[in-house]
Coordinates of N, CA, C and O in Angstrom, one line a residue:
A1 N -13.1 14.5 6.1 CA -11.8 14.5 7.0 C -10.4 15.0 5.8 O -9.2 15.2 6.2
G2 N -10.7 14.9 4.8 CA -9.9 14.6 3.4 C -9.1 13.4 3.0 O -8.5 13.7 2.1
G3 N -9.4 12.6 3.8 CA -9.5 11.4 2.5 C -9.9 11.6 1.4 O -11.1 11.6 1.0
E4 N -9.6 11.3 0.4 CA -9.1 11.2 -1.3 C -9.1 9.6 -2.1 O -8.3 9.5 -1.8
V5 N -10.1 9.9 -2.7 CA -9.7 8.1 -3.5 C -10.6 8.4 -4.7 O -11.0 9.4 -5.1
D6 N -9.9 7.7 -5.8 CA -10.3 8.0 -7.0 C -12.0 7.6 -7.6 O -12.6 8.2 -8.1
L7 N -12.3 6.4 -6.9 CA -13.5 5.9 -7.1 C -13.9 5.4 -6.1 O -13.7 4.8 -5.5
I8 N -15.3 5.6 -5.6 CA -16.0 4.6 -5.0 C -17.5 4.0 -5.4 O -18.6 4.5 -6.6
I9 N -17.3 3.0 -5.6 CA -18.6 1.6 -6.2 C -19.7 1.7 -5.3 O -20.4 1.4 -3.8
R10 N -21.1 2.4 -5.7 CA -22.1 1.7 -4.7 C -23.0 0.3 -5.1 O -23.2 1.0 -6.3
D11 N -23.2 -0.3 -4.0 CA -23.8 -1.7 -4.8 C -25.1 -1.9 -3.0 O -24.8 -2.3 -2.1
G12 N -26.0 -1.2 -3.4 CA -26.8 -1.0 -2.2 C -26.4 -0.3 -1.6 O -25.9 0.6 -1.9
R13 N -26.1 -0.9 -0.2 CA -25.8 0.1 1.0 C -23.7 -0.3 1.5 O -23.4 0.7 2.0
K14 N -23.7 -1.0 0.3 CA -22.2 -1.5 0.2 C -21.6 -0.6 -0.4 O -21.9 0.3 -1.9
L15 N -20.7 0.5 0.0 CA -19.5 1.2 -0.8 C -18.0 0.7 -1.0 O -17.4 0.1 0.5
V16 N -17.8 0.7 -2.0 CA -16.4 0.1 -2.3 C -15.5 1.2 -2.8 O -15.8 1.6 -4.0
P17 N -14.2 2.0 -2.2 CA -13.3 2.5 -2.8 C -12.4 1.8 -3.6 O -11.5 0.9 -2.8
I18 N -12.0 2.8 -4.3 CA -10.7 2.2 -5.2 C -9.8 3.4 -5.8 O -10.5 4.3 -6.7
E19 N -8.8 2.9 -5.5 CA -8.0 4.0 -5.9 C -7.7 3.2 -7.1 O -6.7 2.3 -7.7
I20 N -6.9 4.2 -8.2 CA -6.5 3.8 -9.5 C -4.5 4.4 -10.0 O -4.9 5.3 -9.8
K21 N -3.8 3.3 -9.4 CA -2.7 3.6 -10.3 C -2.2 3.2 -11.3 O -2.3 2.4 -12.0
L22 N -1.2 3.7 -12.4 CA -0.6 3.1 -13.4 C 0.9 2.9 -13.6 O 1.3 2.0 -14.2
S23 N 1.5 3.2 -12.0 CA 2.3 2.0 -11.6 C 2.2 1.1 -11.6 O 0.8 0.5 -10.9
S24 N 3.1 -0.1 -11.7 CA 3.5 -1.5 -11.5 C 3.5 -1.4 -9.9 O 3.8 -2.4 -9.4
A25 N 4.3 -0.4 -9.5 CA 4.9 -0.6 -7.8 C 3.7 0.2 -6.9 O 4.0 1.6 -6.8
V26 N 3.4 0.0 -6.0 CA 2.2 0.0 -5.2 C 3.1 0.1 -3.4 O 2.5 -1.2 -3.4
G27 N 3.2 1.2 -3.3 CA 3.4 0.5 -1.5 C 2.5 1.9 -0.6 O 1.8 2.2 -0.7
R28 N 2.5 1.6 1.2 CA 1.3 1.6 1.7 C 1.4 2.9 2.0 O 0.7 3.3 2.0
H29 N 2.8 3.9 1.9 CA 2.6 5.5 0.9 C 1.5 6.0 -0.1 O 1.3 7.0 0.2
D30 N 1.5 4.7 -0.9 CA 0.8 5.7 -2.3 C -0.6 5.2 -2.3 O -1.4 5.9 -2.7
V31 N -1.2 4.5 -0.3 CA -2.6 5.1 -0.6 C -3.0 5.9 0.7 O -3.7 5.3 1.4
A32 N -2.4 6.4 1.2 CA -2.6 7.3 2.1 C -4.4 8.0 2.2 O -4.9 7.8 2.8
G33 N -4.6 8.5 0.5 CA -6.0 8.6 0.6 C -7.1 7.9 0.7 O -8.0 7.6 1.1
L34 N -6.6 6.4 -0.1 CA -7.0 5.6 0.4 C -8.1 4.8 2.3 O -8.9 4.6 2.5
R35 N -6.8 5.1 2.8 CA -7.2 4.9 3.8 C -7.7 5.7 4.5 O -8.4 5.9 5.6
G36 N -7.5 7.0 4.4 CA -8.2 8.1 4.6 C -9.9 8.3 4.6 O -10.5 8.4 5.6
C37 N -9.8 7.7 3.3 CA -11.7 7.4 2.5 C -12.2 6.2 3.5 O -14.0 6.5 3.8
M38 N -11.4 5.3 3.5 CA -11.7 4.6 4.4 C -12.5 4.3 5.4 O -13.7 4.4 6.2
A39 N -11.6 5.5 6.9 CA -11.6 5.5 7.7 C -13.3 6.5 8.0 O -13.7 6.3 9.2
D40 N -12.9 7.3 6.8 CA -13.9 8.7 7.0 C -15.4 7.7 6.9 O -16.6 8.6 7.5
L41 N -15.6 7.2 6.2 CA -17.1 6.7 5.6 C -17.0 5.1 6.7 O -17.7 4.5 6.2
G42 N -16.1 4.6 6.9 CA -16.1 3.4 7.5 C -16.9 2.4 7.0 O -16.7 1.8 7.2
I43 N -15.2 2.1 6.4 CA -15.6 1.6 4.9 C -14.4 0.3 5.4 O -12.8 0.6 5.7
R44 N -14.7 -0.9 5.5 CA -13.5 -2.2 5.8 C -12.3 -2.9 4.8 O -11.6 -2.3 4.8
D45 N -13.2 -2.0 3.4 CA -12.0 -3.2 2.7 C -12.1 -1.8 1.4 O -13.2 -1.6 0.9
G46 N -10.9 -1.8 1.4 CA -10.2 -0.9 -0.2 C -9.2 -1.7 -1.1 O -8.9 -2.9 -0.8
Y47 N -9.6 -1.0 -2.1 CA -8.6 -1.3 -3.7 C -8.0 -0.8 -4.1 O -8.1 0.3 -4.2
V48 N -6.9 -1.2 -5.1 CA -5.8 -0.3 -5.9 C -5.7 -1.1 -7.0 O -5.4 -2.2 -6.9
V49 N -6.4 -0.7 -7.8 CA -6.1 -0.5 -9.9 C -4.8 -0.3 -10.3 O -4.8 0.3 -10.9
A50 N -3.8 -1.4 -9.9 CA -2.3 -1.2 -10.8 C -1.9 -1.9 -12.2 O -2.4 -3.0 -12.2
N51 N -1.6 -1.3 -11.8 CA -0.3 -2.5 -13.4 C 0.6 -3.0 -12.8 O 1.7 -3.6 -13.2
T52 N 0.0 -3.9 -11.7 CA 0.8 -5.1 -11.4 C 0.8 -6.4 -12.3 O -0.4 -6.4 -12.5
P53 N 1.2 -7.4 -12.0 CA 1.4 -9.0 -12.5 C 0.6 -9.7 -12.1 O -0.4 -10.5 -12.6
E54 N 0.2 -9.1 -11.1 CA -0.3 -10.8 -10.4 C -1.0 -9.5 -9.3 O -0.5 -8.2 -7.9
P55 N -2.2 -10.2 -8.1 CA -2.2 -9.5 -7.0 C -1.9 -9.7 -5.7 O -1.5 -10.6 -5.5
H56 N -2.0 -8.8 -4.5 CA -1.6 -9.3 -3.6 C -2.0 -8.3 -2.4 O -3.0 -6.7 -3.0
T57 N -2.0 -8.2 -1.5 CA -2.6 -6.9 -0.3 C -1.3 -6.3 -0.3 O -0.1 -6.4 -0.3
I58 N -1.8 -5.2 0.5 CA -1.1 -3.9 1.2 C -0.8 -4.2 2.4 O 0.0 -3.5 3.1
S59 N -2.4 -4.4 2.9 CA -2.2 -4.4 4.5 C -3.6 -5.2 4.8 O -4.0 -5.9 3.7
E60 N -3.7 -5.3 5.7 CA -5.1 -6.4 5.7 C -6.3 -6.0 5.0 O -7.4 -7.1 4.7
H61 N -6.3 -5.1 5.0 CA -8.2 -4.5 4.5 C -7.4 -3.9 3.1 O -8.5 -3.5 2.6
I62 N -6.5 -4.1 2.5 CA -6.1 -3.5 1.3 C -6.1 -4.1 0.5 O -4.3 -4.8 0.4
R63 N -6.4 -3.9 -0.5 CA -6.1 -5.1 -1.7 C -5.4 -5.0 -3.6 O -6.2 -3.8 -3.7
V64 N -4.2 -5.1 -4.0 CA -3.9 -4.5 -4.9 C -4.2 -5.6 -5.7 O -3.9 -6.6 -6.3
V65 N -5.1 -5.2 -7.5 CA -5.7 -5.7 -8.2 C -5.2 -5.4 -9.8 O -5.2 -4.1 -9.9
P66 N -4.6 -5.9 -10.6 CA -4.0 -5.8 -11.6 C -5.0 -5.3 -12.7 O -6.3 -5.9 -12.5
W67 N -5.0 -4.3 -13.5 CA -5.4 -4.1 -14.5 C -6.0 -5.7 -15.4 O -7.4 -5.0 -15.7
S68 N -5.1 -5.7 -15.8 CA -5.9 -7.4 -16.4 C -6.9 -7.9 -15.7 O -8.4 -8.3 -16.7
H69 N -7.2 -7.9 -14.7 CA -7.5 -8.7 -13.5 C -9.4 -8.0 -14.0 O -10.3 -8.7 -14.0
V70 N -9.1 -6.8 -13.9 CA -10.2 -6.1 -14.4 C -11.0 -6.2 -15.6 O -12.5 -6.1 -15.7
V71 N -10.3 -6.3 -16.2 CA -10.7 -5.7 -17.9 C -10.7 -7.4 -18.3 O -12.1 -7.1 -18.8
E72 N -10.3 -8.5 -17.7 CA -10.6 -9.8 -18.0 C -12.2 -10.0 -17.1 O -12.5 -11.7 -17.4
R73 N -12.3 -9.3 -16.0 CA -13.4 -9.7 -15.3 C -13.1 -10.7 -14.3 O -14.0 -11.5 -14.3
K74 N -11.9 -10.9 -14.3 CA -11.1 -12.0 -13.4 C -11.1 -11.5 -11.6 O -11.4 -12.4 -11.5
F75 N -12.1 -10.0 -11.5 CA -11.8 -9.8 -10.1 C -13.3 -8.7 -9.8 O -13.7 -8.0 -10.7
D76 N -14.1 -9.3 -9.2 CA -15.3 -7.8 -9.0 C -15.6 -7.3 -7.6 O -16.8 -6.8 -7.2
F77 N -14.4 -6.7 -6.7 CA -14.3 -5.9 -5.8 C -15.6 -6.5 -4.7 O -16.0 -5.2 -4.1
G78 N -15.6 -7.6 -4.4 CA -16.6 -8.3 -3.8 C -18.3 -7.9 -4.3 O -18.9 -7.7 -3.3
L79 N -18.4 -7.7 -5.2 CA -19.8 -7.4 -5.9 C -20.5 -8.6 -6.3 O -21.4 -8.3 -6.7
G80 N -19.7 -9.8 -6.6 CA -19.9 -10.6 -7.0 C -21.1 -11.4 -7.1 O -21.6 -12.3 -7.4
T81 N -22.4 -11.5 -5.6 CA -23.0 -11.5 -5.3 C -24.5 -11.2 -5.7 O -25.6 -11.8 -5.9
R82 N -24.8 -10.1 -7.0 CA -25.4 -9.6 -7.7 C -26.0 -10.4 -9.1 O -24.4 -10.7 -9.6
A83 N -26.8 -10.4 -9.6 CA -26.7 -11.4 -10.8 C -26.2 -10.7 -11.9 O -26.1 -9.4 -12.0
R84 N -25.8 -11.3 -12.8 CA -24.7 -10.8 -14.1 C -25.4 -11.0 -15.4 O -26.3 -12.2 -15.0
V85 N -25.8 -10.1 -16.4 CA -26.5 -9.7 -17.5 C -25.4 -11.3 -17.9 O -24.3 -10.7 -18.1
R86 N -26.5 -12.0 -18.8 CA -25.1 -12.9 -19.5 C -25.8 -12.3 -21.3 O -26.4 -11.8 -21.4
R87 N -24.5 -12.6 -21.6 CA -24.3 -11.9 -22.9 C -24.6 -13.5 -24.3 O -23.8 -14.3 -23.9
T88 N -25.1 -13.6 -25.4 CA -25.3 -14.3 -26.0 C -24.7 -14.2 -27.0 O -24.4 -13.0 -27.4
A89 N -24.3 -15.2 -28.0 CA -23.9 -15.3 -29.7 C -25.2 -14.2 -30.5 O -25.9 -14.2 -30.6
G90 N -24.4 -13.1 -30.2 CA -24.9 -12.2 -31.2 C -25.1 -10.6 -30.8 O -26.5 -10.0 -31.0
S91 N -24.7 -10.7 -29.5 CA -25.7 -9.7 -28.5 C -25.0 -8.8 -28.3 O -25.3 -7.0 -28.0
D92 N -24.0 -8.3 -29.5 CA -22.6 -7.6 -29.1 C -23.1 -6.3 -30.3 O -23.4 -6.8 -31.0

């Protein structure tokens, strides 16, 4: 129905929609495409990655995550149930 989002991650049967913004100010009107995508695909939770200093919510099911938390792997978009590959010294 036209809901657009920047990224959808598939983890098994789970879909995670992510909108990406360079701005530090993200409001309800900035996520209309994300909301539409979530409605179209029947997805409950969505995320916005933005240049904000702290995570916060826009609505009950849309969470804004700072770029720094993604880069530093402090946030996993609800995909943390899978085993992660551990790096050991000298594996880079």
